[in-house]
CSV table of C-alpha atoms and ligand atoms in Angstrom, one decimal:
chain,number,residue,atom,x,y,z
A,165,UNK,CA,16.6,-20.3,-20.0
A,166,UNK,CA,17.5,-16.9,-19.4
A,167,UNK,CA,15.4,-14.6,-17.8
A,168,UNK,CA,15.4,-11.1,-19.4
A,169,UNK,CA,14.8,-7.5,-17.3
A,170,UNK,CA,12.0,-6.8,-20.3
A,171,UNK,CA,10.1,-9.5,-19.6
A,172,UNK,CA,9.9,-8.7,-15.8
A,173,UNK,CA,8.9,-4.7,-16.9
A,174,UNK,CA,5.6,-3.4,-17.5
A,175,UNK,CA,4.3,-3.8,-21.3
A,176,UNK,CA,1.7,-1.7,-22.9
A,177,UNK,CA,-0.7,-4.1,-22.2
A,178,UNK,CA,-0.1,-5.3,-19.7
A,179,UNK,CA,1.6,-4.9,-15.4
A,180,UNK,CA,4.7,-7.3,-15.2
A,181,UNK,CA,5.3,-9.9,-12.6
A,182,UNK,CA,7.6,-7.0,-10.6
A,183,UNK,CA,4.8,-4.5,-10.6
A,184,UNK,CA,2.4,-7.2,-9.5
A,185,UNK,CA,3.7,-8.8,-7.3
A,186,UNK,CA,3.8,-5.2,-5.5
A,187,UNK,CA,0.6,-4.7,-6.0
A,188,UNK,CA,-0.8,-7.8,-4.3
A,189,UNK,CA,2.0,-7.7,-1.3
A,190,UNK,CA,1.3,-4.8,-0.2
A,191,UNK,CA,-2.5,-5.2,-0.3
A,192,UNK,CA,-1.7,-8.0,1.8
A,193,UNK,CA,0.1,-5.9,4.3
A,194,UNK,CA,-1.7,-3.0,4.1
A,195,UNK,CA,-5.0,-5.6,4.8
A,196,UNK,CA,-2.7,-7.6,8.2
A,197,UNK,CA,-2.0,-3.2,9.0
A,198,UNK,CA,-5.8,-2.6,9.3
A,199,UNK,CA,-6.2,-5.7,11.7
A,200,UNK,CA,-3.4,-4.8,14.1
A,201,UNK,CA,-3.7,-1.3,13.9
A,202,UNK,CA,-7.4,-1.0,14.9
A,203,UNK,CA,-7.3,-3.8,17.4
A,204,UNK,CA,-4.0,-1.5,19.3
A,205,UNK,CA,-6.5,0.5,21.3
A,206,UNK,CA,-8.2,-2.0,22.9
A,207,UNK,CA,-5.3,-3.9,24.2
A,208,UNK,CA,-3.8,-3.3,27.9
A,209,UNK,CA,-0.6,-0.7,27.4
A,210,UNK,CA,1.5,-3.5,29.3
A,211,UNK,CA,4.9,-4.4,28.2
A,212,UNK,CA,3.3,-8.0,27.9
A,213,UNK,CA,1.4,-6.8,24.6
A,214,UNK,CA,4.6,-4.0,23.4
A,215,UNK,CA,5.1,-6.8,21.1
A,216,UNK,CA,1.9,-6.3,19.0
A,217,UNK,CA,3.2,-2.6,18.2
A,218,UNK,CA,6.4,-3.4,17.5
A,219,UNK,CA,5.0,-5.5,14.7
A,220,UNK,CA,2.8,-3.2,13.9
A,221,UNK,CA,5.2,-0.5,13.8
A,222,UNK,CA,8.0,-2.7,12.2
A,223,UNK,CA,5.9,-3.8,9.2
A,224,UNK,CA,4.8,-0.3,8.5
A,225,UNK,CA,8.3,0.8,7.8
A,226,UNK,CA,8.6,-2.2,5.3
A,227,UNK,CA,5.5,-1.0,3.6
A,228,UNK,CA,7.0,2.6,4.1
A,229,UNK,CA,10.4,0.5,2.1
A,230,UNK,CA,8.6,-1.2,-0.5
A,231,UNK,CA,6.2,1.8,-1.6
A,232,UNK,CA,9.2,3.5,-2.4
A,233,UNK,CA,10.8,0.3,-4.5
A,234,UNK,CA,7.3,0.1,-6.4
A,235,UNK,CA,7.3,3.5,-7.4
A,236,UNK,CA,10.9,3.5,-8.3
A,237,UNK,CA,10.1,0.4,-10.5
A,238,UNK,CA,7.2,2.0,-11.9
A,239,UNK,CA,9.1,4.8,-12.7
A,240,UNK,CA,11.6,2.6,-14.7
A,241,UNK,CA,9.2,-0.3,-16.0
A,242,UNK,CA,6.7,2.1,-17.6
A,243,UNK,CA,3.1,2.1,-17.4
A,244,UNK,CA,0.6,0.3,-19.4
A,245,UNK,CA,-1.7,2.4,-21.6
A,246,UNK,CA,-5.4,2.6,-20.5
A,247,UNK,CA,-7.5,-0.6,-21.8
A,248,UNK,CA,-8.7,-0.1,-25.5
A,249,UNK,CA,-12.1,1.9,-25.6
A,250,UNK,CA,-11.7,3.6,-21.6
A,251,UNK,CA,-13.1,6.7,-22.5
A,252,UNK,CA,-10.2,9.7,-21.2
A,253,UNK,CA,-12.4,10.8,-18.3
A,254,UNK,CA,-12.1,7.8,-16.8
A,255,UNK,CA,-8.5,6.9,-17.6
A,256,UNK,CA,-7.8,10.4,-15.8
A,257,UNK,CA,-10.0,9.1,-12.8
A,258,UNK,CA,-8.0,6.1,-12.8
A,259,UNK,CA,-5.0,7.8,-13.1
A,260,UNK,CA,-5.9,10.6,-10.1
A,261,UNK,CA,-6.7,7.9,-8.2
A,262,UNK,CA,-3.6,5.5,-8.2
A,263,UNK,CA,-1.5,8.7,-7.6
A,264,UNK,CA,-4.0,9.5,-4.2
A,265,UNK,CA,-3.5,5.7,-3.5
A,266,UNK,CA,0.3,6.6,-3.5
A,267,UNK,CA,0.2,9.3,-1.5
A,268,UNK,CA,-2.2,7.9,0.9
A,269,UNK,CA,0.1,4.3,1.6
A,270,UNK,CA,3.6,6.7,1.9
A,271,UNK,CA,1.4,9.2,4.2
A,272,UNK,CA,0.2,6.0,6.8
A,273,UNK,CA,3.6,5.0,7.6
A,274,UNK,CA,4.8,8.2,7.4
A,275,UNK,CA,2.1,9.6,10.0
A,276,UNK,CA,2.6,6.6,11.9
A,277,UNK,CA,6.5,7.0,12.8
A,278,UNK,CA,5.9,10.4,13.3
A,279,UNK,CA,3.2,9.5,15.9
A,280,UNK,CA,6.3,7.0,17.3
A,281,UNK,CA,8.9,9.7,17.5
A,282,UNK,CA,6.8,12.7,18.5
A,283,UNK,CA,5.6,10.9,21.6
A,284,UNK,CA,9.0,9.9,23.1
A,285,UNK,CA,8.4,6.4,23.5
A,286,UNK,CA,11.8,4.0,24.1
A,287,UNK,CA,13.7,3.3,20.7
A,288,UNK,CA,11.7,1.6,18.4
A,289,UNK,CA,14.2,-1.6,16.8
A,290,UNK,CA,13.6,-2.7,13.4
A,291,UNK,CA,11.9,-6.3,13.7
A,292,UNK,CA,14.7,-6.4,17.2
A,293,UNK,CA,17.5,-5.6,14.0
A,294,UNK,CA,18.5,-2.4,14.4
A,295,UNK,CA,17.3,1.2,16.2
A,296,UNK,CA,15.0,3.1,13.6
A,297,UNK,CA,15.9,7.0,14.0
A,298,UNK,CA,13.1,9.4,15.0
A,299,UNK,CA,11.4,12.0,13.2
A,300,UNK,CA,11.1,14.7,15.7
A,301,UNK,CA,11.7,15.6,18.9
A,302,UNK,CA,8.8,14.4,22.3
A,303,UNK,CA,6.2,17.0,21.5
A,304,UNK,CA,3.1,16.8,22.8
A,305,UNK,CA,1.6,18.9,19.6
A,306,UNK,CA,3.1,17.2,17.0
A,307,UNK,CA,2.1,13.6,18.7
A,308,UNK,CA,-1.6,14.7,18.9
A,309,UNK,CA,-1.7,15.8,14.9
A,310,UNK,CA,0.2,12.7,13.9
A,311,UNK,CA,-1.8,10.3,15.7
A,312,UNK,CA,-4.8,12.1,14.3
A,313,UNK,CA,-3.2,12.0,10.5
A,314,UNK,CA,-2.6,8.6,11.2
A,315,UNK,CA,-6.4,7.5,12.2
A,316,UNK,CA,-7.7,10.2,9.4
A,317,UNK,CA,-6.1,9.4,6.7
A,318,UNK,CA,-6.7,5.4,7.0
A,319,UNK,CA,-10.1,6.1,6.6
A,320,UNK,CA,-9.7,8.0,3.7
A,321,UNK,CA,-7.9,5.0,2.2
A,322,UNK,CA,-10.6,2.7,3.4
A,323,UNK,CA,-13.3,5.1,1.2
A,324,UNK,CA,-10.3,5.0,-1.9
A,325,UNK,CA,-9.3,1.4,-2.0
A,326,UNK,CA,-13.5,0.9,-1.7
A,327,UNK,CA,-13.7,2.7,-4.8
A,328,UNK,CA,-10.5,1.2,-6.5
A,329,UNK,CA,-11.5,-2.8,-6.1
A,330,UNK,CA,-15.1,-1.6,-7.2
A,331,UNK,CA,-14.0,-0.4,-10.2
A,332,UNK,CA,-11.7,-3.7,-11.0
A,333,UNK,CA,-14.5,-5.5,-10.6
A,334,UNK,CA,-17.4,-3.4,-12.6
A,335,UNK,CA,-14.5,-3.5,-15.3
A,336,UNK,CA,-14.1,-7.5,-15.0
A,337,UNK,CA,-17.9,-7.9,-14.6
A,338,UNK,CA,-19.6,-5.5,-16.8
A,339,UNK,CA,-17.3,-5.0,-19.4
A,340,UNK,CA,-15.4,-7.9,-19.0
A,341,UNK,CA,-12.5,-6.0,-20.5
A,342,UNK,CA,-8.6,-7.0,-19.7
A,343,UNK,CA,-8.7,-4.2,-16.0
A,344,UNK,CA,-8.5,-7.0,-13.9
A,345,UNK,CA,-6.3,-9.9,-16.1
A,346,UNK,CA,-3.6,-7.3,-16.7
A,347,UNK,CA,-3.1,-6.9,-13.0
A,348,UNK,CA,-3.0,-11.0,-13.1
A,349,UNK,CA,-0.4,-13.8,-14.0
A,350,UNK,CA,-1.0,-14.9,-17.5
A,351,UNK,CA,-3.3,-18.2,-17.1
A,352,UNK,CA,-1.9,-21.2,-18.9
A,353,UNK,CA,1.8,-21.3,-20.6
A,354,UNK,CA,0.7,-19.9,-24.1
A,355,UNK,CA,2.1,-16.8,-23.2
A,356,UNK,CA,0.5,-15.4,-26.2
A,357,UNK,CA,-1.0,-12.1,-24.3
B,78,HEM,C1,0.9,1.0,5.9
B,78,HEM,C2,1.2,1.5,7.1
B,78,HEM,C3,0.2,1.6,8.3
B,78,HEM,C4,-1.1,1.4,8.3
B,78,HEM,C5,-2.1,1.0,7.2
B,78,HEM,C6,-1.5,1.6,9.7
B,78,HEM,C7,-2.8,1.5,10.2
B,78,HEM,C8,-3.2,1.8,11.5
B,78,HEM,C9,-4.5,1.8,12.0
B,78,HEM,C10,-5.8,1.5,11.2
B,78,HEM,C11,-4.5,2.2,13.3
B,78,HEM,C12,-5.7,2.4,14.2
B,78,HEM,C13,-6.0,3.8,14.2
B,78,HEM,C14,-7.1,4.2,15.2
B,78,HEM,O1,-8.3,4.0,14.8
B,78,HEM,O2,-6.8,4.6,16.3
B,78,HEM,C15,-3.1,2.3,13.7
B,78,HEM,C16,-2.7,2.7,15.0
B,78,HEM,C17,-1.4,2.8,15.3
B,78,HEM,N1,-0.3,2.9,14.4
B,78,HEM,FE1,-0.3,2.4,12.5
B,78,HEM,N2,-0.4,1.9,10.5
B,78,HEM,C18,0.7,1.9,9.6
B,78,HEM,C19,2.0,2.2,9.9
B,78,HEM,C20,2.5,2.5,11.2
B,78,HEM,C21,3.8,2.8,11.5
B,78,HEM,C22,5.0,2.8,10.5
B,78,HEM,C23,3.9,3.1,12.9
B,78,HEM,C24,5.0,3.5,13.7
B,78,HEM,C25,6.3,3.5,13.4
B,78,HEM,C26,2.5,3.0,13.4
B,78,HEM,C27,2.1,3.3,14.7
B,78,HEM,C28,0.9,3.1,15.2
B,78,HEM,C29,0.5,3.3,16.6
B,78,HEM,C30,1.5,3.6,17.7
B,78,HEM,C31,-0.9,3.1,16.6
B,78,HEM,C32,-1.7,3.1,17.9
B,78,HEM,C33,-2.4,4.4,18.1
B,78,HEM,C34,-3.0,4.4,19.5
B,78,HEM,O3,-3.9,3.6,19.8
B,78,HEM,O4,-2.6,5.2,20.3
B,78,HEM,N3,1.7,2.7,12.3
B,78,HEM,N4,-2.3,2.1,12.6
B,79,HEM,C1,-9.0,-6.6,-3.8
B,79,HEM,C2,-8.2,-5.5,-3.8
B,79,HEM,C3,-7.7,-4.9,-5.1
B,79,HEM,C4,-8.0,-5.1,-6.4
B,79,HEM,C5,-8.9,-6.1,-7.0
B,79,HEM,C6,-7.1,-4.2,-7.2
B,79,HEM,C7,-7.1,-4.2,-8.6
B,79,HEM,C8,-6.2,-3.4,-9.3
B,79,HEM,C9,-6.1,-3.4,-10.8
B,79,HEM,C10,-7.0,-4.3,-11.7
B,79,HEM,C11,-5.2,-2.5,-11.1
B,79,HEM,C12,-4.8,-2.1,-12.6
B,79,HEM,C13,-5.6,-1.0,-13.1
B,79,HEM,C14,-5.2,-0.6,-14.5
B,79,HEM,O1,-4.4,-1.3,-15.1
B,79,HEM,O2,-5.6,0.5,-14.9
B,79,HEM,C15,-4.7,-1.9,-9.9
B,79,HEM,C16,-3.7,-0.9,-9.9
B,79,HEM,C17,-3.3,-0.2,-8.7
B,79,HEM,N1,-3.7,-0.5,-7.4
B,79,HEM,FE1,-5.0,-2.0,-6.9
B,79,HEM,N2,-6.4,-3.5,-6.3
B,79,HEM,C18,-6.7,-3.8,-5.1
B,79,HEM,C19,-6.2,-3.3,-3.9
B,79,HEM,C20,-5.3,-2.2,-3.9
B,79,HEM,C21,-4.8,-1.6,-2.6
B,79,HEM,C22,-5.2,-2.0,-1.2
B,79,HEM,C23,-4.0,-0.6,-3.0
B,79,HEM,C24,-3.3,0.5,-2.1
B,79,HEM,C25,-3.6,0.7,-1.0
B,79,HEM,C26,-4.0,-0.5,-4.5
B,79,HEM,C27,-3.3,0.4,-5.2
B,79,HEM,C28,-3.1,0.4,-6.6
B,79,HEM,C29,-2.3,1.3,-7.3
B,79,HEM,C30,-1.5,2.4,-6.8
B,79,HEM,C31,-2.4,0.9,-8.7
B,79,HEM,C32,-1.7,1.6,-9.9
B,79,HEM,C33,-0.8,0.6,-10.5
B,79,HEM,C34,0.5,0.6,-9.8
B,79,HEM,O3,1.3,1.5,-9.9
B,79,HEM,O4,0.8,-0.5,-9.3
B,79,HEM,N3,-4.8,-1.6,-4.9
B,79,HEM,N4,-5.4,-2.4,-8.8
């Protein structure tokens, strides 16, 4: 069987296997982010525990990495039209928010290895592969609005996302339209949606 590039792309109807399996990754990693990131401050800045940031730090460049691939692929696959009978205000709701969503997952990682690079720490290294370059020079200015950014703007993400999987599910619940299924893998082999 040969496996075609349009059947991996977005449809009208529909998000493509690419697109979703994106989607859920990086809600996965964003999620495992939260965890580490708000536990960091509690633990003892000993080299014992370094490991725990490195992580931290390490799979926020790979969210950084694959933020970029999704909206590259999105950029190529196409978006599917709003679900039949979303009135336009909401589709531009929608819309406004998946593009703050963007901004705000590029801008955590980004504030993040700003925060890195800012405060002069020893070379961060790449899951121990290779020495990630730094933004910016030690300053003590820069560290403080980056770290800041960084805690700010996760909350603002907490308040989106909040909004975003409330709407999925008033969509799936109360108007048990497709919202939800499109972002889902087809159940059963019919294939015919
Ligand atoms: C998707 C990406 C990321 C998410 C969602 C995320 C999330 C978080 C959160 C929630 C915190 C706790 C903030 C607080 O309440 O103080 C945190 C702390 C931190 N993050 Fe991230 N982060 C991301 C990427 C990064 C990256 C790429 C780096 C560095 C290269 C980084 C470096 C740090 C550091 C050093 C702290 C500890 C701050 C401190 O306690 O001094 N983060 N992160
Ligand atoms: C339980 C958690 C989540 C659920 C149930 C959910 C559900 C959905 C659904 C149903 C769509 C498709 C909307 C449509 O077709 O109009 C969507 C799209 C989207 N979601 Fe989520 N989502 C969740 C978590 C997240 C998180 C954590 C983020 C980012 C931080 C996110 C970012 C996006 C973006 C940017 C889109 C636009 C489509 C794209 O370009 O991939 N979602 N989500």
């Amino acid at each position: 069987m040969t496996l075609r590039i349009t059947s991996l792309k977005n449809s009208v109807d529909r998000w493509g296997p690419v697109s979703q399996s994106l989607h859920w990754l990086i809600m996965l990693l964003i999620l495992g982010m939260a965890v580490v990131g708000l536990s960091l401050d509690s633990l003892p800045k000993s080299p014992k525990y370094f490991w725990v940031y490195d992580l931290h730090k390490s799979t926020g460049l790979a969210v950084l990495a694959l933020v970029v691939i999704r909206l590259a692929w999105r950029l190529y696959a196409g978006t599917p039209a709003p679900v039949a009978g979303t009135p336009v205000w909401q589709a531009r709701i929608a819309a406004i928010t998946h593009w703050m969503l963007y901004a705000l997952i590029l801008a955590m990682p980004l504030s993040g290895w700003l925060y890195d690079s800012a405060s002069g720490l020893r070379p961060l290294k790449w899951f121990g592969l290779f020495t990630v370059p730094k933004l910016a020079a030690p300053d003590p200015a820069v560290r403080d609005f980056a770290r800041a950014a960084h805690e700010w703007l996760f909350w603002v993400l907490v308040a989106l996302v909040a909004l975003h999987v409330a709407a999925a599910f008033y969509h799936h619940i109360f108007q048990n339209d497709d919202t939800l299924r499109r972002m889902l893998p087809r159940r059963g082999s019919s294939g015919s949606r």
